[in-house]
Amino acid sequence: MIRIMLVVDIRLLRTALAKALSCDDDFDVVAENTSADVNTELTRKIDADVYVVDLDTLKGSVTGAIDTLTEQRPDRGVLVLTKVCVSNALRHALGRRVRAYLRKECHIEDLADALRRVAAGERFIEPAIAASMVNGLPNPLTPRERDVLRLAAQGMSGREIAAALFLTAGTVRTYLSNITQKLDAHSRLDAIRIATEANWL
């Protein structure tokens, strides 16, 4: 039986992963936490074979969680999940003793296989993630979209952005909607995070 601790900030995703993994007789999800929950006391109290960490979060605590897990439990495996293949959190994880890197687009069977490999002491990085870290991802934003998102990142409202760029408020809303869709973001703030971490602004 492979004991798993989930470190996922989004409750719905955390619950879905726990339910899916619990259907496999090989796995026992012993804890479900947010990245902010992870500290030395928790790692001493909960002994898991593999720690699954979602890197895609607005909270800076995810890098601290990675540090705590790899430092306090160097004999255990850490597997990270990400949809953003170029991010500060991913670069941080690459500098630590994280054993596996997997995209969130994977099937549950791929995750299960990865968990077994990590529990057995293997290390691996999904080829798509490795390639993106080496080559970087092309910037999907147009120059005008970058201008709009850059001003949004500075805290400007839609009306303020419109005035600064000599656009209508409706045009700015359209730009922001297109940007959010292009980056597969949940919100304007999420789009800013994704673009900033990928150095697209």
Coordinates of N, CA and C in Angstrom, one line a residue:
M1 N 0.8 -1.2 0.0 CA 0.0 0.0 0.0 C 0.9 1.3 0.0
I2 N 0.6 2.1 -1.0 CA 1.4 3.4 -1.1 C 0.6 4.5 -0.4
R3 N 1.2 5.1 0.6 CA 0.5 6.2 1.4 C 0.8 7.5 0.7
I4 N -0.2 8.3 0.5 CA -0.1 9.5 -0.3 C -0.7 10.7 0.5
M5 N 0.1 11.8 0.5 CA -0.5 13.1 1.0 C -0.6 14.0 -0.1
L6 N -1.8 14.6 -0.2 CA -2.1 15.6 -1.3 C -1.9 17.0 -0.8
V7 N -1.1 17.8 -1.5 CA -0.9 19.2 -1.2 C -1.4 20.0 -2.3
V8 N -2.7 20.3 -2.3 CA -3.4 21.0 -3.3 C -4.3 22.1 -2.8
D9 N -4.1 23.3 -3.2 CA -4.8 24.5 -2.7 C -6.3 24.6 -3.1
I10 N -6.6 24.1 -4.3 CA -8.0 24.1 -4.7 C -8.8 22.9 -4.2
R11 N -9.8 23.2 -3.4 CA -10.5 22.1 -2.7 C -11.1 21.1 -3.6
L12 N -11.7 21.6 -4.7 CA -12.4 20.7 -5.6 C -11.4 19.7 -6.2
L13 N -10.3 20.2 -6.7 CA -9.3 19.4 -7.3 C -8.7 18.4 -6.2
R14 N -8.5 18.9 -5.0 CA -8.0 18.0 -3.9 C -8.9 16.9 -3.7
T15 N -10.2 17.2 -3.6 CA -11.2 16.2 -3.3 C -11.3 15.2 -4.4
A16 N -11.3 15.7 -5.7 CA -11.4 14.8 -6.8 C -10.2 13.9 -6.9
L17 N -9.0 14.4 -6.7 CA -7.8 13.5 -6.7 C -7.9 12.4 -5.6
A18 N -8.3 12.8 -4.4 CA -8.4 11.9 -3.3 C -9.4 10.8 -3.6
K19 N -10.5 11.1 -4.2 CA -11.5 10.2 -4.5 C -11.1 9.2 -5.6
A20 N -10.4 9.8 -6.7 CA -9.9 9.0 -7.8 C -8.8 8.0 -7.3
L21 N -7.9 8.5 -6.5 CA -6.8 7.6 -6.1 C -7.3 6.6 -5.1
S22 N -8.3 6.9 -4.3 CA -8.8 5.9 -3.3 C -9.5 4.7 -4.0
C23 N -9.8 4.9 -5.3 CA -10.5 3.7 -6.0 C -9.4 2.7 -6.3
D24 N -8.2 3.0 -6.2 CA -7.1 2.0 -6.5 C -6.7 1.4 -5.2
D25 N -6.7 0.0 -5.2 CA -6.3 -0.7 -4.0 C -4.8 -0.5 -3.6
D26 N -4.0 0.0 -4.5 CA -2.6 0.2 -4.2 C -2.3 1.5 -3.4
F27 N -3.3 2.4 -3.4 CA -3.1 3.7 -2.8 C -4.0 4.0 -1.5
D28 N -3.4 4.7 -0.6 CA -4.1 5.1 0.6 C -3.8 6.6 0.8
V29 N -4.8 7.5 0.6 CA -4.6 8.9 0.7 C -4.8 9.2 2.2
V30 N -3.6 9.4 2.9 CA -3.6 9.6 4.3 C -3.8 11.0 4.8
A31 N -3.7 12.0 3.9 CA -3.9 13.4 4.3 C -4.2 14.3 3.0
E32 N -5.0 15.3 3.2 CA -5.3 16.3 2.2 C -5.0 17.7 2.8
N33 N -4.1 18.4 2.2 CA -3.8 19.7 2.8 C -3.6 20.8 1.7
T34 N -3.6 22.1 2.2 CA -3.2 23.2 1.3 C -1.7 23.4 1.5
S35 N -1.1 24.1 0.6 CA 0.4 24.4 0.7 C 0.7 25.1 2.0
A36 N -0.3 26.0 2.5 CA 0.0 26.7 3.7 C 0.0 25.8 4.9
D37 N -0.6 24.7 4.8 CA -0.7 23.7 6.0 C 0.7 23.0 6.2
V38 N 1.5 23.0 5.2 CA 2.7 22.2 5.3 C 3.8 22.8 6.1
N39 N 4.1 22.2 7.2 CA 5.2 22.7 8.1 C 5.9 21.5 8.7
T40 N 6.9 21.7 9.5 CA 7.7 20.6 10.1 C 6.9 19.7 10.9
E41 N 6.0 20.3 11.7 CA 5.1 19.5 12.6 C 4.3 18.5 11.8
L42 N 3.7 19.0 10.7 CA 2.8 18.2 9.9 C 3.6 17.0 9.2
T43 N 4.8 17.3 8.7 CA 5.5 16.2 8.1 C 6.0 15.2 9.1
R44 N 6.2 15.6 10.3 CA 6.5 14.6 11.4 C 5.3 13.8 11.8
K45 N 4.1 14.4 11.7 CA 2.9 13.7 12.2 C 2.4 12.8 11.1
I46 N 2.4 13.2 9.9 CA 1.9 12.4 8.8 C 3.0 11.8 7.9
D47 N 3.1 10.5 8.0 CA 4.2 9.8 7.2 C 3.6 9.3 5.9
A48 N 3.9 9.8 4.8 CA 3.5 9.4 3.5 C 4.7 8.8 2.7
D49 N 4.4 8.0 1.8 CA 5.4 7.5 0.9 C 5.7 8.5 -0.3
V50 N 4.6 9.1 -0.7 CA 4.7 10.1 -1.8 C 3.8 11.3 -1.5
Y51 N 4.4 12.5 -1.7 CA 3.7 13.8 -1.5 C 3.4 14.3 -2.9
V52 N 2.1 14.5 -3.2 CA 1.7 15.1 -4.5 C 1.4 16.6 -4.3
V53 N 2.1 17.4 -5.0 CA 2.0 18.9 -4.8 C 1.6 19.5 -6.1
D54 N 0.5 20.3 -6.0 CA 0.0 21.1 -7.2 C 0.7 22.4 -7.2
L55 N 1.5 22.7 -8.2 CA 2.3 23.9 -8.3 C 1.5 25.1 -8.8
D56 N 0.3 24.9 -9.4 CA -0.4 26.0 -10.0 C -1.3 26.6 -9.0
T57 N -0.8 27.5 -8.2 CA -1.6 28.2 -7.2 C -1.1 29.7 -7.1
L58 N -2.0 30.5 -6.7 CA -1.7 31.9 -6.5 C -0.9 32.2 -5.2
K59 N -0.8 31.1 -4.4 CA -0.2 31.3 -3.1 C 1.3 31.0 -3.2
G60 N 2.1 31.9 -2.6 CA 3.5 31.7 -2.6 C 4.0 30.6 -1.7
S61 N 3.1 30.1 -0.9 CA 3.4 29.1 0.1 C 3.8 27.8 -0.5
V62 N 3.5 27.6 -1.8 CA 3.8 26.3 -2.4 C 5.3 26.0 -2.5
T63 N 6.1 27.1 -2.7 CA 7.6 26.9 -2.7 C 8.1 26.5 -1.3
G64 N 7.5 27.1 -0.3 CA 7.8 26.7 1.1 C 7.4 25.3 1.4
A65 N 6.3 24.9 0.8 CA 5.9 23.5 1.1 C 6.8 22.5 0.4
I66 N 7.3 22.8 -0.8 CA 8.3 22.0 -1.5 C 9.6 21.9 -0.6
D67 N 10.0 23.1 -0.1 CA 11.3 23.1 0.7 C 11.1 22.2 1.9
T68 N 10.0 22.4 2.6 CA 9.7 21.6 3.9 C 9.7 20.1 3.6
L69 N 9.0 19.7 2.6 CA 8.9 18.3 2.3 C 10.2 17.6 1.9
T70 N 10.9 18.3 1.0 CA 12.2 17.7 0.5 C 13.3 17.8 1.6
E71 N 13.2 18.7 2.5 CA 14.2 18.8 3.6 C 13.8 17.9 4.8
Q72 N 12.6 17.9 5.1 CA 12.1 17.1 6.3 C 12.0 15.6 6.0
R73 N 11.6 15.3 4.7 CA 11.4 13.9 4.3 C 12.2 13.6 3.0
P74 N 13.6 13.7 3.1 CA 14.4 13.4 1.9 C 14.3 11.9 1.5
D75 N 13.9 11.0 2.4 CA 13.7 9.6 2.1 C 12.4 9.3 1.4
R76 N 11.5 10.3 1.3 CA 10.2 10.1 0.6 C 10.2 10.8 -0.7
G77 N 9.2 10.5 -1.5 CA 9.1 11.1 -2.8 C 8.2 12.2 -2.9
V78 N 8.5 13.2 -3.7 CA 7.7 14.4 -4.0 C 7.4 14.4 -5.5
L79 N 6.1 14.4 -5.8 CA 5.7 14.5 -7.2 C 4.9 15.7 -7.4
V80 N 5.3 16.5 -8.4 CA 4.6 17.8 -8.6 C 3.7 17.7 -9.9
L81 N 2.6 18.4 -9.8 CA 1.7 18.5 -10.9 C 1.6 19.9 -11.4
T82 N 1.6 20.2 -12.7 CA 1.5 21.5 -13.2 C 0.9 21.6 -14.6
K83 N 0.2 22.7 -14.9 CA -0.3 22.9 -16.3 C 0.6 24.0 -16.9
V84 N 1.3 24.7 -16.1 CA 2.2 25.8 -16.6 C 3.6 25.3 -16.6
C85 N 4.1 25.0 -17.8 CA 5.4 24.3 -18.0 C 6.6 25.3 -17.8
V86 N 6.3 26.6 -17.7 CA 7.4 27.5 -17.4 C 6.9 28.4 -16.3
S87 N 7.4 28.2 -15.1 CA 6.9 29.0 -14.0 C 8.0 29.1 -12.9
N88 N 7.9 30.1 -12.0 CA 8.9 30.2 -11.0 C 8.8 29.0 -10.0
A89 N 7.6 28.6 -9.8 CA 7.4 27.4 -8.9 C 8.0 26.2 -9.4
L90 N 7.9 26.0 -10.7 CA 8.5 24.8 -11.4 C 10.0 24.9 -11.3
R91 N 10.5 26.1 -11.6 CA 12.0 26.3 -11.5 C 12.5 26.0 -10.1
H92 N 11.7 26.5 -9.1 CA 12.1 26.2 -7.7 C 12.1 24.8 -7.4
A93 N 11.1 24.0 -7.9 CA 11.0 22.6 -7.6 C 12.2 21.9 -8.3
L94 N 12.6 22.3 -9.5 CA 13.7 21.7 -10.1 C 15.0 21.8 -9.4
G95 N 15.1 22.8 -8.5 CA 16.3 23.0 -7.7 C 16.3 22.3 -6.4
R96 N 15.2 21.6 -6.1 CA 15.1 20.8 -4.9 C 15.1 19.3 -5.2
R97 N 14.9 18.4 -4.2 CA 15.0 17.0 -4.5 C 13.6 16.4 -4.8
V98 N 13.0 17.0 -5.8 CA 11.7 16.6 -6.2 C 11.9 15.4 -7.2
R99 N 11.2 14.3 -7.0 CA 11.5 13.1 -7.9 C 10.7 13.1 -9.2
A100 N 9.6 13.7 -9.3 CA 8.8 13.5 -10.5 C 8.0 14.8 -10.9
Y101 N 7.9 15.0 -12.2 CA 7.2 16.2 -12.7 C 6.2 15.7 -13.8
L102 N 4.9 16.0 -13.5 CA 3.9 15.5 -14.4 C 2.9 16.6 -14.8
R103 N 2.4 16.7 -16.0 CA 1.4 17.7 -16.4 C 0.0 17.3 -15.9
K104 N -0.8 18.3 -15.6 CA -2.1 18.0 -15.0 C -3.1 17.5 -16.1
E105 N -2.7 17.6 -17.4 CA -3.5 17.1 -18.5 C -3.4 15.5 -18.6
C106 N -2.6 14.9 -17.8 CA -2.4 13.5 -17.8 C -3.7 12.7 -17.4
H107 N -3.8 11.5 -17.8 CA -4.9 10.6 -17.4 C -4.6 10.1 -15.9
I108 N -5.6 9.7 -15.2 CA -5.4 9.2 -13.9 C -4.5 8.0 -13.9
E109 N -4.6 7.2 -14.9 CA -3.7 6.0 -15.0 C -2.2 6.4 -15.1
D110 N -2.0 7.6 -15.8 CA -0.6 8.1 -15.8 C -0.1 8.5 -14.5
L111 N -1.0 9.2 -13.7 CA -0.7 9.6 -12.4 C -0.4 8.4 -11.5
A112 N -1.3 7.4 -11.6 CA -1.1 6.2 -10.8 C 0.2 5.5 -11.1
D113 N 0.6 5.4 -12.4 CA 1.9 4.8 -12.7 C 3.0 5.6 -12.2
A114 N 2.9 7.0 -12.3 CA 3.9 7.8 -11.8 C 4.1 7.7 -10.2
L115 N 3.0 7.6 -9.5 CA 3.1 7.4 -8.1 C 3.8 6.1 -7.7
R116 N 3.5 5.0 -8.5 CA 4.2 3.8 -8.2 C 5.7 3.9 -8.5
R117 N 6.0 4.6 -9.5 CA 7.5 4.7 -9.9 C 8.2 5.6 -8.8
V118 N 7.5 6.6 -8.4 CA 8.2 7.5 -7.3 C 8.3 6.7 -6.0
A119 N 7.3 5.9 -5.7 CA 7.3 5.1 -4.4 C 8.5 4.1 -4.5
A120 N 8.8 3.7 -5.7 CA 9.9 2.7 -5.9 C 11.2 3.4 -6.0
G121 N 11.3 4.7 -5.8 CA 12.5 5.4 -5.8 C 13.0 6.0 -7.2
E122 N 12.2 5.8 -8.2 CA 12.5 6.4 -9.5 C 12.4 7.9 -9.6
R123 N 13.1 8.5 -10.5 CA 13.0 9.9 -10.8 C 12.6 10.1 -12.2
F124 N 11.8 11.0 -12.6 CA 11.5 11.3 -14.0 C 10.8 12.7 -14.1
I125 N 11.0 13.2 -15.3 CA 10.3 14.4 -15.7 C 9.6 14.2 -17.0
E126 N 8.4 14.6 -17.1 CA 7.6 14.4 -18.4 C 8.3 15.1 -19.5
P127 N 8.5 14.5 -20.7 CA 9.2 15.1 -21.8 C 8.7 16.5 -22.1
A128 N 7.4 16.7 -22.1 CA 6.9 18.0 -22.5 C 7.4 19.1 -21.6
I129 N 7.4 18.8 -20.3 CA 7.9 19.7 -19.3 C 9.4 20.0 -19.5
A130 N 10.1 18.9 -19.7 CA 11.6 19.1 -19.9 C 11.9 20.0 -21.1
A131 N 11.1 19.7 -22.2 CA 11.3 20.5 -23.4 C 11.0 22.0 -23.2
S132 N 9.9 22.2 -22.5 CA 9.5 23.6 -22.3 C 10.4 24.4 -21.4
M133 N 11.1 23.7 -20.5 CA 12.0 24.3 -19.6 C 13.3 24.7 -20.4
V134 N 13.6 23.8 -21.4 CA 14.8 24.1 -22.2 C 14.6 25.2 -23.2
N135 N 13.4 25.0 -23.9 CA 13.2 25.9 -25.0 C 12.3 27.1 -24.7
G136 N 11.5 27.0 -23.6 CA 10.6 28.1 -23.3 C 9.4 28.0 -24.2
L137 N 8.3 28.5 -23.7 CA 7.0 28.5 -24.5 C 6.9 29.8 -25.3
P138 N 6.4 29.7 -26.5 CA 6.2 30.9 -27.3 C 5.1 31.8 -26.6
N139 N 5.3 33.1 -26.7 CA 4.4 34.0 -26.0 C 3.1 34.1 -26.9
P140 N 1.9 33.6 -26.3 CA 0.7 33.6 -27.1 C 0.0 35.0 -27.2
L141 N 0.5 35.9 -26.5 CA -0.2 37.2 -26.4 C 0.4 38.2 -27.5
T142 N -0.6 39.0 -28.1 CA -0.2 40.0 -29.0 C 0.4 41.2 -28.3
P143 N 1.2 42.1 -28.9 CA 1.7 43.2 -28.2 C 0.7 44.1 -27.5
R144 N -0.5 44.3 -28.1 CA -1.6 45.0 -27.5 C -2.1 44.3 -26.2
E145 N -2.2 43.0 -26.3 CA -2.7 42.2 -25.2 C -1.7 42.3 -24.0
R146 N -0.4 42.3 -24.4 CA 0.6 42.4 -23.4 C 0.5 43.8 -22.7
D147 N 0.3 44.8 -23.5 CA 0.1 46.2 -22.9 C -1.1 46.2 -21.9
V148 N -2.2 45.6 -22.3 CA -3.4 45.6 -21.5 C -3.1 44.8 -20.2
L149 N -2.5 43.6 -20.3 CA -2.3 42.8 -19.1 C -1.2 43.4 -18.2
R150 N -0.3 44.1 -18.8 CA 0.8 44.7 -18.0 C 0.2 45.8 -17.1
L151 N -0.7 46.6 -17.7 CA -1.4 47.7 -16.9 C -2.3 47.1 -15.9
A152 N -3.0 46.0 -16.2 CA -3.8 45.3 -15.2 C -3.0 44.8 -14.1
A153 N -1.8 44.3 -14.4 CA -0.9 43.8 -13.3 C -0.4 44.9 -12.4
Q154 N -0.5 46.2 -12.9 CA -0.1 47.3 -12.1 C -1.2 47.8 -11.2
G155 N -2.4 47.1 -11.3 CA -3.5 47.5 -10.5 C -4.5 48.4 -11.1
M156 N -4.4 48.7 -12.4 CA -5.3 49.6 -13.1 C -6.6 48.9 -13.3
S157 N -7.7 49.7 -13.2 CA -9.0 49.2 -13.5 C -9.2 49.2 -15.1
G158 N -10.3 48.6 -15.5 CA -10.6 48.6 -16.9 C -10.7 50.0 -17.6
R159 N -11.3 50.9 -16.8 CA -11.5 52.3 -17.3 C -10.1 53.0 -17.4
E160 N -9.3 52.7 -16.4 CA -8.0 53.4 -16.4 C -7.1 52.8 -17.5
I161 N -7.2 51.5 -17.8 CA -6.4 50.9 -18.9 C -6.9 51.5 -20.2
A162 N -8.2 51.6 -20.3 CA -8.8 52.2 -21.6 C -8.3 53.6 -21.8
A163 N -8.2 54.4 -20.8 CA -7.8 55.8 -20.9 C -6.3 55.8 -21.3
A164 N -5.5 55.0 -20.6 CA -4.1 55.0 -20.9 C -3.7 54.5 -22.3
L165 N -4.5 53.6 -22.8 CA -4.2 53.1 -24.1 C -5.1 53.6 -25.3
F166 N -5.9 54.6 -24.9 CA -6.8 55.3 -25.9 C -7.8 54.2 -26.5
L167 N -8.3 53.4 -25.6 CA -9.3 52.4 -26.1 C -10.6 52.6 -25.4
T168 N -11.7 51.9 -25.8 CA -12.9 52.0 -25.1 C -12.9 50.9 -24.0
A169 N -13.7 51.1 -22.9 CA -13.8 50.2 -21.8 C -14.2 48.8 -22.3
G170 N -15.1 48.8 -23.3 CA -15.6 47.5 -23.9 C -14.5 46.8 -24.6
T171 N -13.6 47.5 -25.3 CA -12.5 46.9 -26.0 C -11.5 46.3 -25.0
V172 N -11.3 47.0 -23.9 CA -10.4 46.4 -22.8 C -11.0 45.2 -22.3
R173 N -12.3 45.1 -22.0 CA -12.9 43.9 -21.5 C -12.7 42.8 -22.5
T174 N -12.9 43.1 -23.8 CA -12.7 42.0 -24.8 C -11.2 41.5 -24.8
Y175 N -10.3 42.4 -24.7 CA -8.9 42.0 -24.6 C -8.7 41.1 -23.4
L176 N -9.2 41.5 -22.2 CA -8.9 40.7 -21.0 C -9.6 39.4 -21.1
S177 N -10.8 39.3 -21.7 CA -11.5 38.0 -21.9 C -10.6 37.1 -22.8
N178 N -10.1 37.7 -23.9 CA -9.3 36.9 -24.9 C -8.0 36.4 -24.2
I179 N -7.4 37.2 -23.4 CA -6.2 36.9 -22.7 C -6.4 35.7 -21.7
T180 N -7.5 35.8 -21.0 CA -7.9 34.8 -20.0 C -8.1 33.4 -20.7
Q181 N -8.7 33.4 -21.9 CA -9.0 32.2 -22.6 C -7.7 31.7 -23.2
K182 N -6.8 32.5 -23.8 CA -5.6 32.1 -24.3 C -4.7 31.4 -23.3
L183 N -4.7 31.9 -22.1 CA -3.8 31.4 -21.1 C -4.4 30.3 -20.3
D184 N -5.6 30.0 -20.6 CA -6.4 29.0 -19.9 C -6.4 29.3 -18.4
A185 N -6.7 30.6 -18.1 CA -6.7 31.1 -16.7 C -8.1 31.1 -16.2
H186 N -8.1 31.1 -14.8 CA -9.4 31.1 -14.2 C -10.0 32.5 -14.0
S187 N -9.1 33.5 -14.0 CA -9.5 34.9 -13.7 C -8.4 35.8 -14.3
R188 N -8.6 37.1 -14.2 CA -7.6 38.1 -14.6 C -6.4 38.0 -13.7
L189 N -6.5 37.8 -12.4 CA -5.4 37.6 -11.5 C -4.6 36.4 -11.9
D190 N -5.3 35.3 -12.2 CA -4.6 34.1 -12.7 C -3.9 34.3 -14.0
A191 N -4.4 35.0 -14.9 CA -3.8 35.3 -16.2 C -2.5 36.1 -15.9
I192 N -2.6 37.1 -15.0 CA -1.4 37.9 -14.7 C -0.3 37.0 -14.1
R193 N -0.7 36.1 -13.2 CA 0.3 35.1 -12.6 C 1.0 34.3 -13.7
I194 N 0.2 33.7 -14.6 CA 0.7 32.8 -15.6 C 1.6 33.6 -16.5
A195 N 1.2 34.7 -17.0 CA 2.1 35.5 -17.9 C 3.3 36.0 -17.2
T196 N 3.2 36.4 -16.0 CA 4.4 36.9 -15.2 C 5.4 35.8 -15.0
E197 N 5.0 34.6 -14.6 CA 5.9 33.5 -14.4 C 6.5 33.0 -15.6
A198 N 5.8 33.1 -16.8 CA 6.4 32.7 -18.1 C 7.2 33.8 -18.7
N199 N 7.3 35.0 -18.1 CA 8.1 36.1 -18.6 C 7.5 36.6 -19.9
W200 N 6.2 36.6 -20.0 CA 5.5 37.1 -21.2 C 5.1 38.5 -21.2
L201 N 5.3 39.2 -20.0 CA 4.9 40.6 -19.9 C 6.1 41.5 -20.1

